[in-house]
XYZ file of C-alpha atoms in Angstrom:
506
model
C 0.709 -0.168 0.309
C 1.099 3.582 -1.175
C 0.342 7.079 0.432
C 0.488 9.021 -2.336
C 0.501 13.110 -0.496
C -0.735 15.415 -2.940
C -2.323 15.211 -6.097
C -1.014 17.828 -8.423
C 1.096 16.840 -12.008
C 3.163 14.357 -10.286
C 1.043 12.583 -7.319
C -1.483 11.699 -10.673
C 1.227 10.634 -12.676
C 3.140 8.145 -9.365
C -0.707 6.969 -9.096
C -0.410 5.941 -11.966
C 2.617 4.054 -12.287
C 1.777 3.239 -8.656
C -1.200 0.940 -10.583
C 0.592 -0.129 -13.875
C 3.100 -1.588 -11.580
C 0.351 -3.755 -9.356
C 1.288 -1.595 -6.605
C -2.703 0.136 -4.289
C -2.504 3.846 -3.931
C -4.358 6.219 -1.775
C -3.152 9.852 -3.107
C -4.192 12.376 -0.885
C -5.363 15.785 -1.383
C -6.175 18.838 0.326
C -7.793 21.073 -1.499
C -11.487 20.158 -3.342
C -10.144 19.286 -6.168
C -7.123 17.801 -8.463
C -4.601 19.817 -10.253
C -1.709 21.849 -8.007
C -0.395 23.918 -9.593
C -2.307 24.716 -12.647
C -5.677 24.646 -11.174
C -6.348 27.986 -10.924
C -8.538 30.265 -7.834
C -9.277 33.786 -7.239
C -8.441 33.285 -4.289
C -5.516 31.888 -2.505
C -5.744 29.057 -0.830
C -3.134 28.910 2.252
C -0.752 25.313 1.574
C -1.794 25.265 -2.169
C 0.075 27.388 -5.009
C -1.480 29.839 -6.512
C -1.324 31.469 -10.405
C -1.992 34.651 -11.703
C -5.069 34.786 -14.849
C -3.283 34.992 -17.247
C 0.024 32.212 -16.789
C 0.654 30.074 -20.099
C 2.990 27.080 -20.183
C 6.600 27.959 -20.725
C 7.137 24.028 -22.219
C 5.845 22.914 -26.018
C 2.773 20.388 -25.405
C 4.634 17.709 -27.328
C 7.430 17.545 -24.915
C 5.170 18.399 -21.620
C 3.157 14.953 -22.306
C 3.247 12.396 -19.539
C 5.261 9.883 -22.069
C 1.540 7.600 -23.331
C -0.631 10.185 -23.346
C -0.146 13.205 -25.567
C -1.913 16.306 -26.327
C -5.160 16.978 -27.818
C -3.914 18.195 -31.859
C -6.074 20.880 -31.830
C -4.708 22.112 -28.397
C -2.132 25.251 -29.219
C 1.620 24.595 -28.708
C 2.038 26.673 -25.595
C -0.830 26.359 -23.091
C -3.266 28.249 -20.944
C -3.520 26.725 -17.495
C -7.388 26.035 -17.894
C -6.605 24.095 -21.128
C -3.060 22.419 -18.810
C -5.392 21.370 -16.148
C -8.317 20.703 -18.915
C -5.615 17.736 -19.367
C -5.044 16.066 -16.816
C -8.428 15.758 -15.851
C -8.640 13.306 -18.876
C -5.228 11.539 -18.004
C -7.361 11.159 -14.235
C -10.006 9.674 -16.326
C -8.571 8.632 -19.139
C -6.544 5.915 -16.017
C -9.788 5.707 -13.749
C -7.529 7.806 -11.432
C -10.214 9.274 -9.602
C -11.051 6.172 -7.226
C -7.196 6.331 -4.899
C -8.073 10.239 -4.916
C -9.214 11.209 -1.647
C -10.685 15.128 -1.350
C -10.332 17.345 0.694
C -8.016 15.237 2.696
C -4.534 17.042 4.569
C -2.171 14.951 5.266
C -1.021 15.865 9.185
C 1.731 13.776 9.917
C 3.514 10.808 8.205
C 5.706 8.169 11.053
C 8.058 5.705 10.682
C 6.354 2.942 12.395
C 8.639 1.197 15.234
C 9.629 -1.381 13.186
C 10.922 0.240 10.161
C 14.379 -1.179 9.990
C 12.167 -4.581 9.430
C 8.917 -3.465 7.456
C 9.325 -0.013 6.009
C 6.174 0.541 7.048
C 5.227 4.364 7.679
C 1.899 5.740 10.145
C 0.578 8.026 8.408
C -1.971 10.343 10.689
C -4.330 12.374 7.711
C -7.205 14.601 9.166
C -10.367 15.482 6.882
C -14.039 17.180 7.737
C -12.165 18.069 11.244
C -12.116 14.181 12.336
C -8.336 12.018 12.184
C -7.858 8.622 10.534
C -4.572 6.672 11.627
C -3.040 4.427 8.141
C -0.469 1.848 7.725
C 1.230 2.059 4.245
C 4.018 -0.095 3.189
C 5.797 2.806 1.447
C 5.121 6.536 0.760
C 5.685 9.462 -2.168
C 5.665 12.323 -1.616
C 4.093 15.170 -3.889
C 3.140 18.037 -2.293
C 5.389 20.283 -4.104
C 7.474 23.708 -3.733
C 5.281 26.126 -4.652
C 3.456 27.536 -1.503
C 5.213 28.344 0.718
C 6.699 31.518 -0.315
C 9.826 33.108 0.202
C 10.620 36.862 1.288
C 13.903 37.533 2.584
C 13.067 41.464 3.569
C 16.280 41.858 6.041
C 18.153 41.119 3.171
C 15.971 44.935 1.911
C 18.022 47.294 3.982
C 15.040 49.932 4.759
C 12.295 48.087 3.927
C 10.337 49.102 7.322
C 10.195 53.035 6.253
C 9.132 51.813 2.910
C 5.143 53.330 3.227
C 4.219 51.769 -0.404
C 2.771 48.590 -0.209
C 4.334 45.425 -1.453
C 4.547 42.108 -1.464
C 4.904 38.428 -2.786
C 4.299 37.398 -6.355
C 2.007 34.070 -4.980
C -0.702 37.507 -4.130
C -0.303 38.319 -7.313
C -3.342 37.898 -9.243
C -4.427 41.113 -11.602
C -2.821 43.864 -12.732
C -5.357 46.553 -11.922
C -3.497 46.339 -8.135
C -0.686 48.715 -10.959
C -2.882 51.393 -12.453
C -0.902 54.716 -12.256
C 1.105 53.508 -10.186
C 5.286 53.949 -10.004
C 6.303 50.118 -9.826
C 9.315 47.585 -8.683
C 9.282 43.491 -8.889
C 11.849 42.299 -8.070
C 13.800 39.188 -8.648
C 14.018 38.389 -12.423
C 12.346 34.773 -12.774
C 9.293 33.938 -14.916
C 6.882 35.444 -12.445
C 8.736 38.696 -12.846
C 9.005 39.377 -16.034
C 4.917 38.040 -16.896
C 4.451 40.446 -13.971
C 6.439 42.756 -15.099
C 4.661 43.039 -18.391
C 1.835 42.813 -17.480
C 1.574 45.988 -14.714
C 3.612 47.904 -17.994
C 0.156 48.149 -19.597
C -1.768 49.855 -17.007
C 1.323 51.265 -14.583
C 3.703 55.004 -15.177
C 6.400 53.624 -14.886
C 7.968 49.560 -14.249
C 11.134 48.662 -13.267
C 12.387 45.039 -13.058
C 15.726 44.850 -10.503
C 18.132 41.967 -10.940
C 22.070 41.468 -9.512
C 22.629 38.555 -11.731
C 20.985 39.099 -14.662
C 19.249 36.224 -16.808
C 19.114 34.893 -20.699
C 15.809 35.776 -22.164
C 13.830 33.343 -24.653
C 11.247 33.561 -26.677
C 8.953 30.927 -26.510
C 9.352 31.255 -30.800
C 12.274 30.359 -31.992
C 14.617 29.779 -34.968
C 12.202 29.714 -38.303
C 9.840 30.337 -35.452
C 9.291 26.158 -33.459
C 8.841 25.928 -30.208
C 12.614 26.201 -28.331
C 12.240 23.153 -26.420
C 11.654 20.777 -29.588
C 14.449 23.184 -30.939
C 17.102 23.222 -28.001
C 16.434 20.004 -26.057
C 16.939 17.282 -28.718
C 20.136 14.172 -27.863
C 22.542 15.661 -30.938
C 22.394 19.513 -29.201
C 22.634 17.862 -25.369
C 25.504 15.042 -26.703
C 27.054 19.159 -27.880
C 26.269 21.095 -24.853
C 27.587 17.710 -22.186
C 30.391 16.877 -24.210
C 32.128 19.799 -24.265
C 34.447 21.651 -22.062
C 32.758 24.834 -19.590
C 34.562 28.119 -21.003
C 33.695 26.231 -24.551
C 30.030 24.995 -23.290
C 29.250 28.926 -21.995
C 30.408 29.966 -25.161
C 28.331 27.990 -27.125
C 25.567 29.279 -24.887
C 25.883 32.544 -24.944
C 26.021 32.989 -28.775
C 22.802 30.799 -28.816
C 20.567 33.401 -26.348
C 22.256 36.306 -27.865
C 20.907 35.951 -31.104
C 17.477 37.235 -31.045
C 19.348 40.347 -29.623
C 22.394 40.813 -27.391
C 21.174 41.541 -23.570
C 24.074 43.199 -22.763
C 22.497 45.880 -24.904
C 19.430 45.345 -22.825
C 20.950 44.956 -18.836
C 20.070 41.161 -18.870
C 23.705 39.650 -19.264
C 23.848 37.782 -16.929
C 27.562 37.741 -14.918
C 30.328 34.692 -15.434
C 29.469 34.172 -12.218
C 26.891 31.835 -12.371
C 27.311 30.744 -16.231
C 23.814 28.804 -16.020
C 20.737 30.038 -15.460
C 17.248 29.012 -15.882
C 16.481 31.045 -19.179
C 13.439 33.382 -18.788
C 11.129 32.627 -21.259
C 9.109 35.842 -22.393
C 7.751 37.172 -25.869
C 7.124 40.496 -24.832
C 10.213 41.204 -22.480
C 12.693 43.036 -24.886
C 10.748 44.979 -27.218
C 8.965 46.801 -23.443
C 12.738 47.671 -23.224
C 12.973 48.620 -26.221
C 9.929 50.910 -25.883
C 10.247 52.343 -22.905
C 7.344 49.998 -20.933
C 9.989 48.927 -19.003
C 14.027 49.869 -17.363
C 15.793 47.789 -15.994
C 18.229 47.658 -12.519
C 20.840 47.036 -10.487
C 19.842 44.894 -6.856
C 18.061 47.170 -4.701
C 21.204 48.769 -1.944
C 18.180 50.481 0.263
C 14.303 51.204 0.552
C 13.458 55.022 1.538
C 10.085 56.163 2.451
C 8.354 56.854 -0.875
C 11.610 55.492 -2.822
C 14.242 53.199 -3.742
C 17.972 53.691 -4.717
C 19.683 51.174 -6.654
C 23.517 49.305 -6.485
C 25.689 51.477 -8.642
C 23.007 54.130 -9.212
C 22.989 57.743 -7.069
C 20.104 58.935 -7.628
C 16.402 57.367 -5.929
C 13.711 55.768 -7.858
C 10.444 56.788 -6.422
C 8.586 54.209 -6.453
C 4.523 53.058 -5.063
C 4.113 49.281 -5.020
C 6.887 46.327 -4.621
C 6.260 42.499 -5.569
C 8.515 40.593 -4.368
C 9.045 37.537 -6.463
C 11.980 36.337 -4.685
C 10.445 32.753 -5.400
C 9.814 29.462 -2.410
C 10.799 27.801 0.678
C 10.366 23.961 0.545
C 8.829 22.874 3.597
C 7.375 18.809 4.350
C 5.390 20.490 7.555
C 4.879 16.719 8.118
C 7.651 14.483 7.977
C 9.953 15.119 10.898
C 12.602 17.025 10.131
C 15.662 13.447 10.667
C 13.134 11.779 7.155
C 14.621 15.230 5.173
C 17.526 16.087 5.387
C 17.732 19.690 4.426
C 20.869 21.799 4.072
C 21.425 25.395 3.168
C 17.181 25.007 2.415
C 17.691 21.973 -0.058
C 17.672 18.260 0.654
C 20.651 15.674 0.472
C 17.831 13.637 -1.523
C 20.038 10.214 -3.980
C 19.192 11.915 -7.794
C 16.799 14.009 -6.328
C 13.880 11.414 -4.697
C 15.830 9.249 -1.697
C 16.691 10.414 1.892
C 19.387 8.122 1.762
C 19.873 7.159 5.388
C 16.496 5.574 5.863
C 17.538 1.440 6.964
C 14.633 1.181 3.859
C 13.903 2.784 0.516
C 10.375 2.800 1.008
C 9.900 6.566 1.149
C 10.416 8.817 -1.893
C 9.804 13.034 -2.895
C 8.965 13.765 -6.358
C 9.433 16.609 -8.177
C 11.519 18.633 -6.411
C 13.782 19.019 -9.473
C 14.039 22.054 -12.150
C 14.170 20.538 -14.865
C 15.763 23.081 -18.153
C 12.658 21.551 -19.537
C 9.565 20.199 -18.921
C 8.589 18.805 -14.803
C 5.748 16.946 -16.337
C 7.503 13.960 -18.068
C 10.781 13.939 -15.402
C 8.481 13.491 -13.034
C 6.710 10.078 -14.473
C 10.054 8.722 -14.693
C 10.493 9.702 -11.052
C 7.504 7.449 -10.335
C 8.157 5.365 -12.945
C 11.370 4.143 -11.390
C 10.148 4.552 -7.744
C 7.570 2.226 -8.277
C 9.784 -0.492 -9.269
C 12.116 0.542 -6.055
C 9.402 -0.031 -3.761
C 8.126 -3.722 -5.787
C 12.250 -4.821 -5.482
C 12.553 -4.487 -8.910
C 15.034 -1.561 -9.000
C 18.003 -1.864 -5.557
C 18.888 1.657 -4.481
C 23.096 1.478 -4.295
C 24.310 1.117 -0.357
C 23.906 3.905 1.816
C 27.408 5.451 1.121
C 27.888 5.693 -2.264
C 24.689 7.207 -2.657
C 25.762 9.661 -0.605
C 28.803 10.438 -2.023
C 26.945 10.856 -5.520
C 24.391 12.884 -3.597
C 27.914 15.321 -2.133
C 29.560 15.268 -5.907
C 26.352 15.911 -7.991
C 25.829 19.639 -5.173
C 29.737 19.747 -5.549
C 29.530 20.134 -8.729
C 25.530 21.885 -9.260
C 27.358 24.823 -7.393
C 30.762 25.193 -9.429
C 28.167 25.585 -12.560
C 24.922 27.387 -11.077
C 26.102 28.739 -8.204
C 25.188 28.232 -4.359
C 21.682 29.038 -4.458
C 19.039 26.694 -3.157
C 17.187 27.246 -6.833
C 20.584 26.660 -8.681
C 21.011 23.576 -6.976
C 17.988 21.301 -7.892
C 18.570 22.465 -11.576
C 19.887 20.214 -13.948
C 19.782 18.557 -17.846
C 16.796 16.964 -18.078
C 17.391 14.716 -21.123
C 20.458 14.069 -19.414
C 18.994 13.095 -16.069
C 16.207 11.658 -17.409
C 18.480 9.445 -19.407
C 19.503 7.750 -16.034
C 16.253 6.631 -14.842
C 14.850 5.310 -17.581
C 18.561 3.328 -17.791
C 18.004 2.282 -14.681
C 14.018 0.598 -15.547
C 15.635 -0.131 -18.662
C 13.317 2.155 -20.857
C 16.140 4.065 -22.130
C 15.681 4.177 -25.717
C 19.258 2.399 -28.214
C 19.224 4.963 -30.839
C 22.301 2.362 -32.265
C 19.919 -0.320 -32.793
C 17.442 0.975 -33.860
C 19.090 2.229 -36.221
C 19.658 -1.382 -38.088
C 15.921 -2.234 -36.910
C 14.092 1.143 -37.528
C 15.902 4.338 -39.045
C 13.892 6.118 -39.663
C 12.468 6.426 -35.644
C 16.375 6.432 -35.085
C 17.532 9.546 -36.850
C 13.678 11.518 -35.994
C 14.652 10.451 -32.232
C 18.599 12.166 -32.067
C 18.159 15.105 -34.771
C 14.524 15.743 -32.963
C 13.130 16.692 -30.045
C 13.671 14.505 -27.170
C 9.999 13.586 -26.743
C 8.416 11.775 -23.421
C 7.144 8.603 -25.745
C 10.506 7.353 -26.592
C 10.678 6.048 -23.155
C 7.400 4.208 -23.843
C 9.286 2.018 -26.978
C 10.498 -0.503 -24.744
C 11.870 -1.979 -20.677
C 8.711 -2.291 -19.180
C 5.155 -0.404 -19.525
C 5.719 -0.513 -23.098
C 3.510 1.472 -25.279
C 2.756 0.673 -28.590
C 1.506 4.062 -29.757
C 4.593 5.181 -29.445
C 6.363 4.804 -32.575
C 3.785 6.600 -33.957
C 3.403 9.193 -31.479
C 7.432 9.987 -32.425
C 6.843 9.821 -36.130
C 3.744 12.860 -35.850
C 4.496 15.006 -33.035
C 5.112 17.663 -35.606
C 2.185 17.409 -37.240
C 0.364 18.191 -33.933
C 2.447 20.958 -33.472
C 1.620 22.654 -36.477
C -2.492 21.846 -36.013
C -2.783 24.424 -34.065
C -1.143 27.132 -36.113
C -1.570 26.470 -40.476
C -4.594 27.818 -40.097
C -4.502 29.275 -42.823
C -2.850 27.309 -46.258
C -1.727 30.167 -48.909
C -2.622 28.354 -52.419
C 0.330 27.467 -53.914
C 1.264 26.553 -50.425
C 3.329 22.754 -51.143
C 1.769 20.955 -47.725
């Protein structure tokens, strides 16, 4: 019996993977509906992620799909939250997950049983309608997400206690009306920060975005108008990126991202001290900087009563509203601290999933990773491996080996990404997916296919690394995988080719 905590993207695919392996899942969701991050509500619910209405996915539908369930061909290439939620509902229905999900049920605590060393079992206490219930589970999959506890480090902003304007975390943001006629400062340059700045600039008097480290900005519309991730995340591109020495790889990335516009001229070029940062996906930002709607500034030095001073900028800038886009903390209030050890705000987990010190590998954390690509297929691959570990079909290495690997990875990530918590969680999704797929025997062999099915092999190597590749063989093999790969561009172009000019080749 497996307890699954949360019915968002991770929880749904975890529940399905349990069923595929013949395990008995019970998925506990504290709110009254599935969808997690992708379920929009006008009011902000405690302990739940909060979206603003204009959110659109940063990864294309073909790269974001679960590996045996492509998005409908008529869906747009990048999805508004309502359609993504619709897809999750269809997935739940298609694989009969509803009966295993208990809505309105909060997980209060998860504790090892006294005989954990021999059984690996857990005592789980849940609460629904004010009534608490105790359960015993053989294993636990933590799928509670990392976007519900805002990080607002006000101590890092001298003078904020004197500031007389309004300020709030991006989690509180819903509509741009609040910025009408105001002078707005957005602190932080992740995807939410840039989205909010762009929306605010349509109604505000002035919008400034401050960033201490800069960021690479990509458009969803990439080479020849194709989706960015279908061009960027191919096996060929990954091989080139990961085979080159660090400085050369950085130089290539730098050249690539500056083809759209020269970041240095827009005040956006990242510092060389942290060469790899998650790119910001926004099609409007460069043109809004060009037209003066948005100004980029360095980090905040201090706040005054009605203004702000930036580093290396002597003059004060008047400000009415500040939006802190400073990310989120990760916490597991239902777990004892000893179960998932947090160091410097990040958890020490083998392959970002398993605590290394448990006597039995019966607890897994899913989705605590920021791939440079789509999260849905990554969490699905995590769940496919975890359920086979739970079942005893895959073995974890000894504790010392796992701890060494975690420490080595941490060191490499710090060198590559800088020191902040978010960066430690970032990884090349293709390399990571291949690694997990090899654990369960589902990694596609391009060389093997070259003899049997050269067309498919070439599509897999030179084309986008869509999730269907991991259903061609091994456990969970899906008959439709080959066809889904060969028709991936058809589904991509279907919603955009709504007018075919006379005399066109298609």
